[in-house]
PDB file of C-alpha atoms in Angstrom:
ATOM      1  CA  MET A 204       4.886  32.980   0.514  1.00  0.00           C
ATOM      2  CA  ASN A 205       7.147  33.243  -3.006  1.00  0.00           C
ATOM      3  CA  GLU A 206       6.974  36.098  -5.932  1.00  0.00           C
ATOM      4  CA  GLY A 207       3.853  33.622  -8.352  1.00  0.00           C
ATOM      5  CA  LYS A 208       1.629  33.854  -5.375  1.00  0.00           C
ATOM      6  CA  LEU A 209       2.277  37.225  -4.527  1.00  0.00           C
ATOM      7  CA  LEU A 210       1.031  38.122  -7.797  1.00  0.00           C
ATOM      8  CA  LYS A 211      -1.814  36.671  -7.801  1.00  0.00           C
ATOM      9  CA  LEU A 212      -3.210  38.264  -5.017  1.00  0.00           C
ATOM     10  CA  LEU A 213      -1.744  41.100  -6.072  1.00  0.00           C
ATOM     11  CA  ILE A 214      -3.779  40.419  -9.312  1.00  0.00           C
ATOM     12  CA  SER A 215      -7.350  39.418  -7.402  1.00  0.00           C
ATOM     13  CA  PHE A 216      -6.673  42.374  -5.499  1.00  0.00           C
ATOM     14  CA  LEU A 217      -6.498  44.778  -8.810  1.00  0.00           C
ATOM     15  CA  ILE A 218      -9.671  43.858  -9.951  1.00  0.00           C
ATOM     16  CA  ILE A 219     -11.446  43.969  -7.063  1.00  0.00           C
ATOM     17  CA  ILE A 220     -10.333  47.228  -7.355  1.00  0.00           C
ATOM     18  CA  GLN A 221     -10.533  47.495 -10.897  1.00  0.00           C
ATOM     19  CA  VAL A 222     -14.614  47.556 -10.275  1.00  0.00           C
ATOM     20  CA  LEU A 223     -14.716  49.460  -7.698  1.00  0.00           C
ATOM     21  CA  GLY A 224     -13.336  51.934  -9.680  1.00  0.00           C
ATOM     22  CA  TYR A 225     -16.067  51.990 -12.552  1.00  0.00           C
ATOM     23  CA  VAL A 226     -18.950  51.247 -10.212  1.00  0.00           C
ATOM     24  CA  PHE A 227     -17.732  54.438  -8.257  1.00  0.00           C
ATOM     25  CA  GLN A 228     -17.309  55.864 -11.618  1.00  0.00           C
ATOM     26  CA  ASN A 229     -13.521  56.799 -10.987  1.00  0.00           C
ATOM     27  CA  ASP A 230     -12.084  57.109 -14.670  1.00  0.00           C
ATOM     28  CA  PHE A 231      -8.589  57.395 -13.830  1.00  0.00           C
ATOM     29  CA  LEU A 232      -8.537  54.293 -11.403  1.00  0.00           C
ATOM     30  CA  ASN A 233     -11.043  52.162 -13.926  1.00  0.00           C
ATOM     31  CA  THR A 234      -7.920  52.540 -16.722  1.00  0.00           C
ATOM     32  CA  TYR A 235      -4.517  52.956 -14.474  1.00  0.00           C
ATOM     33  CA  THR A 236      -6.203  49.085 -13.266  1.00  0.00           C
ATOM     34  CA  SER A 237      -6.760  47.565 -16.429  1.00  0.00           C
ATOM     35  CA  LEU A 238      -3.421  48.198 -17.964  1.00  0.00           C
ATOM     36  CA  ILE A 239      -1.261  46.656 -14.724  1.00  0.00           C
ATOM     37  CA  LEU A 240      -3.181  43.804 -14.268  1.00  0.00           C
ATOM     38  CA  VAL A 241      -1.704  42.917 -18.087  1.00  0.00           C
ATOM     39  CA  VAL A 242       1.538  44.151 -17.026  1.00  0.00           C
ATOM     40  CA  LEU A 243       1.392  41.706 -13.117  1.00  0.00           C
ATOM     41  CA  ILE A 244      -0.027  38.594 -15.553  1.00  0.00           C
ATOM     42  CA  THR A 245       2.494  39.062 -18.409  1.00  0.00           C
ATOM     43  CA  ALA A 246       5.025  39.275 -15.341  1.00  0.00           C
ATOM     44  CA  LEU A 247       3.710  35.846 -14.209  1.00  0.00           C
ATOM     45  CA  TYR A 248       4.660  34.386 -16.667  1.00  0.00           C
ATOM     46  CA  PHE A 249       8.644  36.121 -16.535  1.00  0.00           C
ATOM     47  CA  VAL A 250       8.305  34.340 -13.042  1.00  0.00           C
ATOM     48  CA  ASN A 251       6.847  30.856 -12.849  1.00  0.00           C
ATOM     49  CA  SER A 252       8.682  30.139 -17.188  1.00  0.00           C
ATOM     50  CA  LYS A 253      11.451  28.075 -16.701  1.00  0.00           C
ATOM     51  CA  ARG A 254      11.873  28.929 -20.315  1.00  0.00           C
ATOM     52  CA  ILE A 255      11.088  31.972 -21.523  1.00  0.00           C
ATOM     53  CA  ARG A 256       9.548  31.933 -25.747  1.00  0.00           C
ATOM     54  CA  THR A 257       9.204  34.977 -27.977  1.00  0.00           C
ATOM     55  CA  PHE A 258       6.149  33.651 -29.351  1.00  0.00           C
ATOM     56  CA  LYS A 259       4.274  34.012 -25.578  1.00  0.00           C
ATOM     57  CA  VAL A 260       5.701  37.033 -24.889  1.00  0.00           C
ATOM     58  CA  ILE A 261       4.081  39.045 -28.052  1.00  0.00           C
ATOM     59  CA  VAL A 262       0.994  37.371 -27.875  1.00  0.00           C
ATOM     60  CA  LEU A 263       0.607  38.486 -24.105  1.00  0.00           C
ATOM     61  CA  LEU A 264       1.947  41.496 -25.107  1.00  0.00           C
ATOM     62  CA  ILE A 265      -0.382  42.493 -28.313  1.00  0.00           C
ATOM     63  CA  PHE A 266      -2.990  42.265 -24.918  1.00  0.00           C
ATOM     64  CA  PHE A 267      -0.240  45.060 -23.921  1.00  0.00           C
ATOM     65  CA  ILE A 268      -0.378  46.867 -26.721  1.00  0.00           C
ATOM     66  CA  LYS A 269      -4.385  46.861 -26.763  1.00  0.00           C
ATOM     67  CA  GLU A 270      -5.111  48.493 -22.837  1.00  0.00           C
ATOM     68  CA  LEU A 271      -2.439  51.539 -24.255  1.00  0.00           C
ATOM     69  CA  GLY A 272      -5.627  51.838 -27.071  1.00  0.00           C
ATOM     70  CA  VAL A 273      -6.995  54.750 -24.131  1.00  0.00           C
ATOM     71  CA  PHE A 274      -4.230  56.819 -23.833  1.00  0.00           C
ATOM     72  CA  TYR A 275      -3.496  57.423 -27.208  1.00  0.00           C
ATOM     73  CA  THR A 276      -5.917  59.339 -29.628  1.00  0.00           C
ATOM     74  CA  ILE A 277      -7.689  56.718 -31.796  1.00  0.00           C
ATOM     75  CA  ASP A 278     -10.678  57.298 -33.776  1.00  0.00           C
ATOM     76  CA  ASN A 279     -12.637  54.020 -33.139  1.00  0.00           C
ATOM     77  CA  VAL A 280     -10.575  52.615 -29.679  1.00  0.00           C
ATOM     78  CA  VAL A 281     -13.376  50.265 -29.443  1.00  0.00           C
ATOM     79  CA  LYS A 282     -12.330  49.172 -33.997  1.00  0.00           C
ATOM     80  CA  PHE A 283      -9.417  49.125 -32.100  1.00  0.00           C
ATOM     81  CA  GLN A 284      -9.906  46.663 -29.774  1.00  0.00           C
ATOM     82  CA  ILE A 285     -10.950  44.465 -31.064  1.00  0.00           C
ATOM     83  CA  GLU A 286      -8.003  44.033 -34.165  1.00  0.00           C
ATOM     84  CA  ALA A 287      -6.197  43.558 -31.449  1.00  0.00           C
ATOM     85  CA  HIS A 288      -7.696  40.344 -30.533  1.00  0.00           C
ATOM     86  CA  ILE A 289      -8.056  39.418 -33.442  1.00  0.00           C
ATOM     87  CA  ALA A 290      -4.312  39.807 -34.039  1.00  0.00           C
ATOM     88  CA  ALA A 291      -4.082  37.710 -30.803  1.00  0.00           C
ATOM     89  CA  TYR A 292      -6.459  34.786 -31.389  1.00  0.00           C
ATOM     90  CA  ILE A 293      -4.804  34.241 -34.606  1.00  0.00           C
ATOM     91  CA  LEU A 294      -1.901  33.950 -33.086  1.00  0.00           C
ATOM     92  CA  LEU A 295      -3.452  31.081 -30.327  1.00  0.00           C
ATOM     93  CA  PHE A 296      -4.555  28.708 -32.975  1.00  0.00           C
ATOM     94  CA  TYR A 297      -0.636  28.099 -32.871  1.00  0.00           C
ATOM     95  CA  PHE A 298      -0.525  26.276 -29.505  1.00  0.00           C
ATOM     96  CA  LEU A 299      -3.026  24.223 -30.235  1.00  0.00           C
ATOM     97  CA  TYR A 300      -1.459  23.416 -33.745  1.00  0.00           C
ATOM     98  CA  TYR A 301       2.115  22.305 -31.084  1.00  0.00           C
ATOM     99  CA  ASN A 302      -0.409  21.032 -28.305  1.00  0.00           C
ATOM    100  CA  HIS A 303      -2.337  18.856 -30.829  1.00  0.00           C
ATOM    101  CA  LYS A 304      -3.377  14.829 -30.573  1.00  0.00           C
ATOM    102  CA  SER A 305      -5.451  12.740 -32.736  1.00  0.00           C
ATOM    103  CA  PHE A 306      -9.229  12.680 -31.121  1.00  0.00           C
ATOM    104  CA  VAL A 307      -9.962   9.176 -29.023  1.00  0.00           C
ATOM    105  CA  TYR A 308     -13.075  10.299 -27.444  1.00  0.00           C
ATOM    106  CA  ASN A 309     -15.668   7.209 -26.068  1.00  0.00           C
ATOM    107  CA  ASN A 310     -19.610   8.075 -26.444  1.00  0.00           C
ATOM    108  CA  ARG A 311     -20.638  10.441 -24.026  1.00  0.00           C
ATOM    109  CA  ASP A 312     -17.006  12.281 -24.800  1.00  0.00           C
ATOM    110  CA  VAL A 313     -18.919  13.144 -28.469  1.00  0.00           C
ATOM    111  CA  PHE A 314     -22.536  14.059 -27.071  1.00  0.00           C
ATOM    112  CA  THR A 315     -20.768  16.851 -24.630  1.00  0.00           C
ATOM    113  CA  LEU A 316     -19.270  17.561 -27.335  1.00  0.00           C
ATOM    114  CA  VAL A 317     -22.225  17.859 -29.890  1.00  0.00           C
ATOM    115  CA  LEU A 318     -24.629  19.424 -27.276  1.00  0.00           C
ATOM    116  CA  GLY A 319     -22.018  21.748 -26.227  1.00  0.00           C
ATOM    117  CA  SER A 320     -21.057  22.985 -29.805  1.00  0.00           C
ATOM    118  CA  SER A 321     -24.602  23.203 -29.942  1.00  0.00           C
ATOM    119  CA  LEU A 322     -25.279  25.219 -27.715  1.00  0.00           C
ATOM    120  CA  PHE A 323     -23.217  27.774 -28.390  1.00  0.00           C
ATOM    121  CA  THR A 324     -23.293  27.798 -31.566  1.00  0.00           C
ATOM    122  CA  ILE A 325     -27.178  29.283 -31.629  1.00  0.00           C
ATOM    123  CA  ILE A 326     -25.747  32.156 -28.819  1.00  0.00           C
ATOM    124  CA  PHE A 327     -23.001  33.139 -31.645  1.00  0.00           C
ATOM    125  CA  PHE A 328     -25.820  33.040 -34.603  1.00  0.00           C
ATOM    126  CA  MET A 329     -28.314  34.555 -32.749  1.00  0.00           C
ATOM    127  CA  ALA A 330     -25.609  37.396 -30.556  1.00  0.00           C
ATOM    128  CA  TYR A 331     -24.237  38.469 -33.994  1.00  0.00           C
ATOM    129  CA  LEU A 332     -27.921  38.774 -35.910  1.00  0.00           C
ATOM    130  CA  GLU A 333     -28.228  41.282 -33.371  1.00  0.00           C
ATOM    131  CA  LEU A 334     -25.325  43.307 -32.981  1.00  0.00           C
ATOM    132  CA  LYS A 335     -25.472  43.033 -37.213  1.00  0.00           C
ATOM    133  CA  ASP A 336     -26.592  46.218 -37.979  1.00  0.00           C
ATOM    134  CA  PRO A 337     -25.738  48.193 -35.077  1.00  0.00           C
ATOM    135  CA  MET A 338     -22.141  46.835 -35.381  1.00  0.00           C
ATOM    136  CA  GLY A 339     -22.520  49.343 -39.656  1.00  0.00           C
ATOM    137  CA  GLU A 340     -19.162  49.121 -41.291  1.00  0.00           C
ATOM    138  CA  MET A 341     -17.109  47.631 -38.843  1.00  0.00           C
ATOM    139  CA  GLN A 342     -20.188  44.217 -39.283  1.00  0.00           C
ATOM    140  CA  VAL A 343     -17.751  41.887 -41.177  1.00  0.00           C
ATOM    141  CA  LEU A 344     -14.754  42.442 -38.503  1.00  0.00           C
ATOM    142  CA  GLY A 345     -17.434  42.001 -35.496  1.00  0.00           C
ATOM    143  CA  PHE A 346     -17.895  38.065 -37.512  1.00  0.00           C
ATOM    144  CA  LEU A 347     -14.808  37.593 -37.699  1.00  0.00           C
ATOM    145  CA  TYR A 348     -13.918  38.558 -33.985  1.00  0.00           C
ATOM    146  CA  LEU A 349     -16.460  36.520 -33.189  1.00  0.00           C
ATOM    147  CA  LEU A 350     -15.478  33.727 -34.730  1.00  0.00           C
ATOM    148  CA  LEU A 351     -12.245  33.005 -33.977  1.00  0.00           C
ATOM    149  CA  ILE A 352     -13.950  33.662 -30.347  1.00  0.00           C
ATOM    150  CA  TYR A 353     -16.183  30.323 -30.944  1.00  0.00           C
ATOM    151  CA  VAL A 354     -13.494  27.895 -32.868  1.00  0.00           C
ATOM    152  CA  LEU A 355     -10.702  28.727 -30.001  1.00  0.00           C
ATOM    153  CA  LEU A 356     -13.584  28.073 -27.872  1.00  0.00           C
ATOM    154  CA  ILE A 357     -15.110  24.718 -29.610  1.00  0.00           C
ATOM    155  CA  VAL A 358     -11.785  23.642 -30.589  1.00  0.00           C
ATOM    156  CA  GLY A 359     -10.452  24.424 -26.970  1.00  0.00           C
ATOM    157  CA  ALA A 360     -13.067  21.395 -25.238  1.00  0.00           C
ATOM    158  CA  MET A 361     -12.425  19.061 -27.676  1.00  0.00           C
ATOM    159  CA  HIS A 362      -8.098  18.384 -27.120  1.00  0.00           C
ATOM    160  CA  TYR A 363      -9.651  19.773 -23.430  1.00  0.00           C
ATOM    161  CA  ILE A 364     -12.017  16.021 -24.062  1.00  0.00           C
ATOM    162  CA  ASN A 365      -9.817  14.112 -25.182  1.00  0.00           C
ATOM    163  CA  ILE A 366      -6.391  15.319 -23.145  1.00  0.00           C
ATOM    164  CA  ARG A 367      -7.849  15.592 -19.913  1.00  0.00           C
ATOM    165  CA  SER A 368      -4.620  17.468 -18.977  1.00  0.00           C
ATOM    166  CA  GLU A 369      -4.628  20.591 -16.324  1.00  0.00           C
ATOM    167  CA  LYS A 370      -2.792  22.765 -19.403  1.00  0.00           C
ATOM    168  CA  SER A 371      -5.163  21.370 -21.592  1.00  0.00           C
ATOM    169  CA  LEU A 372      -8.307  23.068 -18.987  1.00  0.00           C
ATOM    170  CA  TRP A 373      -7.326  25.707 -18.526  1.00  0.00           C
ATOM    171  CA  PHE A 374      -6.216  26.971 -22.034  1.00  0.00           C
ATOM    172  CA  PHE A 375     -10.069  26.211 -22.186  1.00  0.00           C
ATOM    173  CA  LEU A 376     -11.299  27.739 -19.139  1.00  0.00           C
ATOM    174  CA  SER A 377      -9.129  31.336 -20.618  1.00  0.00           C
ATOM    175  CA  MET A 378     -11.493  30.771 -23.552  1.00  0.00           C
ATOM    176  CA  LEU A 379     -14.672  30.103 -22.042  1.00  0.00           C
ATOM    177  CA  ASN A 380     -13.577  33.539 -19.848  1.00  0.00           C
ATOM    178  CA  PHE A 381     -12.645  34.939 -23.422  1.00  0.00           C
ATOM    179  CA  ALA A 382     -16.363  34.099 -24.952  1.00  0.00           C
ATOM    180  CA  PHE A 383     -17.941  35.553 -22.760  1.00  0.00           C
ATOM    181  CA  SER A 384     -15.617  38.707 -22.000  1.00  0.00           C
ATOM    182  CA  ASP A 385     -15.880  39.519 -25.735  1.00  0.00           C
ATOM    183  CA  PHE A 386     -19.303  38.895 -25.883  1.00  0.00           C
ATOM    184  CA  MET A 387     -20.710  40.975 -23.257  1.00  0.00           C
ATOM    185  CA  PHE A 388     -17.558  44.200 -24.888  1.00  0.00           C
ATOM    186  CA  LEU A 389     -20.296  43.901 -27.890  1.00  0.00           C
ATOM    187  CA  ILE A 390     -23.591  43.569 -26.362  1.00  0.00           C
ATOM    188  CA  ASP A 391     -22.593  46.611 -24.162  1.00  0.00           C
ATOM    189  CA  ARG A 392     -20.231  49.308 -26.532  1.00  0.00           C
ATOM    190  CA  PHE A 393     -23.533  48.328 -30.412  1.00  0.00           C
ATOM    191  CA  TYR A 394     -26.781  46.669 -28.815  1.00  0.00           C
ATOM    192  CA  LEU A 395     -26.864  47.071 -24.970  1.00  0.00           C
ATOM    193  CA  ARG A 396     -25.092  49.834 -22.392  1.00  0.00           C
ATOM    194  CA  SER A 397     -24.976  48.286 -19.267  1.00  0.00           C
ATOM    195  CA  LYS A 398     -23.691  48.200 -16.144  1.00  0.00           C
ATOM    196  CA  GLU A 399     -24.157  44.832 -15.080  1.00  0.00           C
ATOM    197  CA  LEU A 400     -22.224  43.495 -18.027  1.00  0.00           C
ATOM    198  CA  ASN A 401     -20.100  45.757 -18.030  1.00  0.00           C
ATOM    199  CA  VAL A 402     -18.345  44.256 -14.634  1.00  0.00           C
ATOM    200  CA  LEU A 403     -18.304  41.005 -15.450  1.00  0.00           C
ATOM    201  CA  MET A 404     -16.497  42.159 -18.358  1.00  0.00           C
ATOM    202  CA  LEU A 405     -14.709  43.502 -15.901  1.00  0.00           C
ATOM    203  CA  ILE A 406     -14.451  40.271 -14.128  1.00  0.00           C
ATOM    204  CA  CYS A 407     -13.854  38.016 -17.130  1.00  0.00           C
ATOM    205  CA  SER A 408     -10.988  38.994 -19.519  1.00  0.00           C
ATOM    206  CA  PRO A 409      -7.861  39.802 -16.337  1.00  0.00           C
ATOM    207  CA  ILE A 410      -9.193  36.372 -15.232  1.00  0.00           C
ATOM    208  CA  ALA A 411      -9.121  34.983 -19.454  1.00  0.00           C
ATOM    209  CA  LEU A 412      -5.222  35.799 -19.464  1.00  0.00           C
ATOM    210  CA  LEU A 413      -4.456  35.201 -16.513  1.00  0.00           C
ATOM    211  CA  PHE A 414      -5.538  31.657 -17.097  1.00  0.00           C
ATOM    212  CA  LEU A 415      -3.989  31.894 -20.533  1.00  0.00           C
ATOM    213  CA  VAL A 416      -0.701  32.843 -19.033  1.00  0.00           C
ATOM    214  CA  ASN A 417      -1.621  29.092 -16.683  1.00  0.00           C
ATOM    215  CA  TYR A 418      -1.955  27.679 -19.576  1.00  0.00           C
ATOM    216  CA  MET A 419       1.156  28.792 -20.613  1.00  0.00           C
ATOM    217  CA  ILE A 420       3.571  28.033 -17.402  1.00  0.00           C
ATOM    218  CA  THR A 421       1.783  24.655 -17.222  1.00  0.00           C
ATOM    219  CA  LYS A 422       3.513  21.096 -17.957  1.00  0.00           C
ATOM    220  CA  SER A 423       1.303  18.616 -20.434  1.00  0.00           C
ATOM    221  CA  LEU A 424       0.313  15.783 -17.459  1.00  0.00           C
ATOM    222  CA  VAL A 425      -2.417  13.666 -17.655  1.00  0.00           C
ATOM    223  CA  LEU A 426      -4.956  15.463 -15.344  1.00  0.00           C
ATOM    224  CA  LYS A 427      -6.301  13.703 -11.445  1.00  0.00           C
ATOM    225  CA  SER A 428      -8.832  15.857  -9.816  1.00  0.00           C
ATOM    226  CA  GLU A 429      -6.324  15.644  -6.494  1.00  0.00           C
ATOM    227  CA  GLU A 430      -3.319  17.122  -8.454  1.00  0.00           C
ATOM    228  CA  PHE A 431      -5.229  19.906  -9.706  1.00  0.00           C
ATOM    229  CA  GLU A 432      -5.066  23.152  -8.169  1.00  0.00           C
ATOM    230  CA  GLY A 433      -6.961  26.291  -8.317  1.00  0.00           C
ATOM    231  CA  PHE A 434      -6.822  29.631  -8.808  1.00  0.00           C
TER     232      PHE A 434
END
């Protein structure tokens, strides 16, 4: 078993441990497992990447710093975490720019994009309208937070349908998991406290970062089903 597969096995194990730590209300286990997960996922990038790029390291570093927020005396940890995600999401637009190709769609592609975009747009506005008042003075920050992941997910889907490469698929799947995680995070913090939402968030968040690393280390080759290796 090579280092990359070993790290993925450890990551899978720690995701389960983190969920169990939350379910059994073990704050120590839950907090430190979350931090270790980010470290291991970042390590996966260094192990599997043939060329370390500073920009990608900065993006991963932001997610690491976000996890450190709970260890410091910060007046508003939720605000700090949202700001960290906003900073990371803004940087992720560079990936879309760097891998951009002229869009060429057939009728089925257009239908898929219009349907998917319409559904997510409805979800976006319904969620924001419900969260707007509970967020109070953070509603502008919350709107920007949701807007960035909304645009990243939509454009990520456009790129995947256009390019159909393994690299573009990893980016889309990453944004999809970030979107689920972010919406559940805001709903749990400002609207409805729910253990179920927290469990789903604890699963989606590290998987989103893992898929982002897979995007970073994958070559931009046309995707064929028999060549695709899942997680």
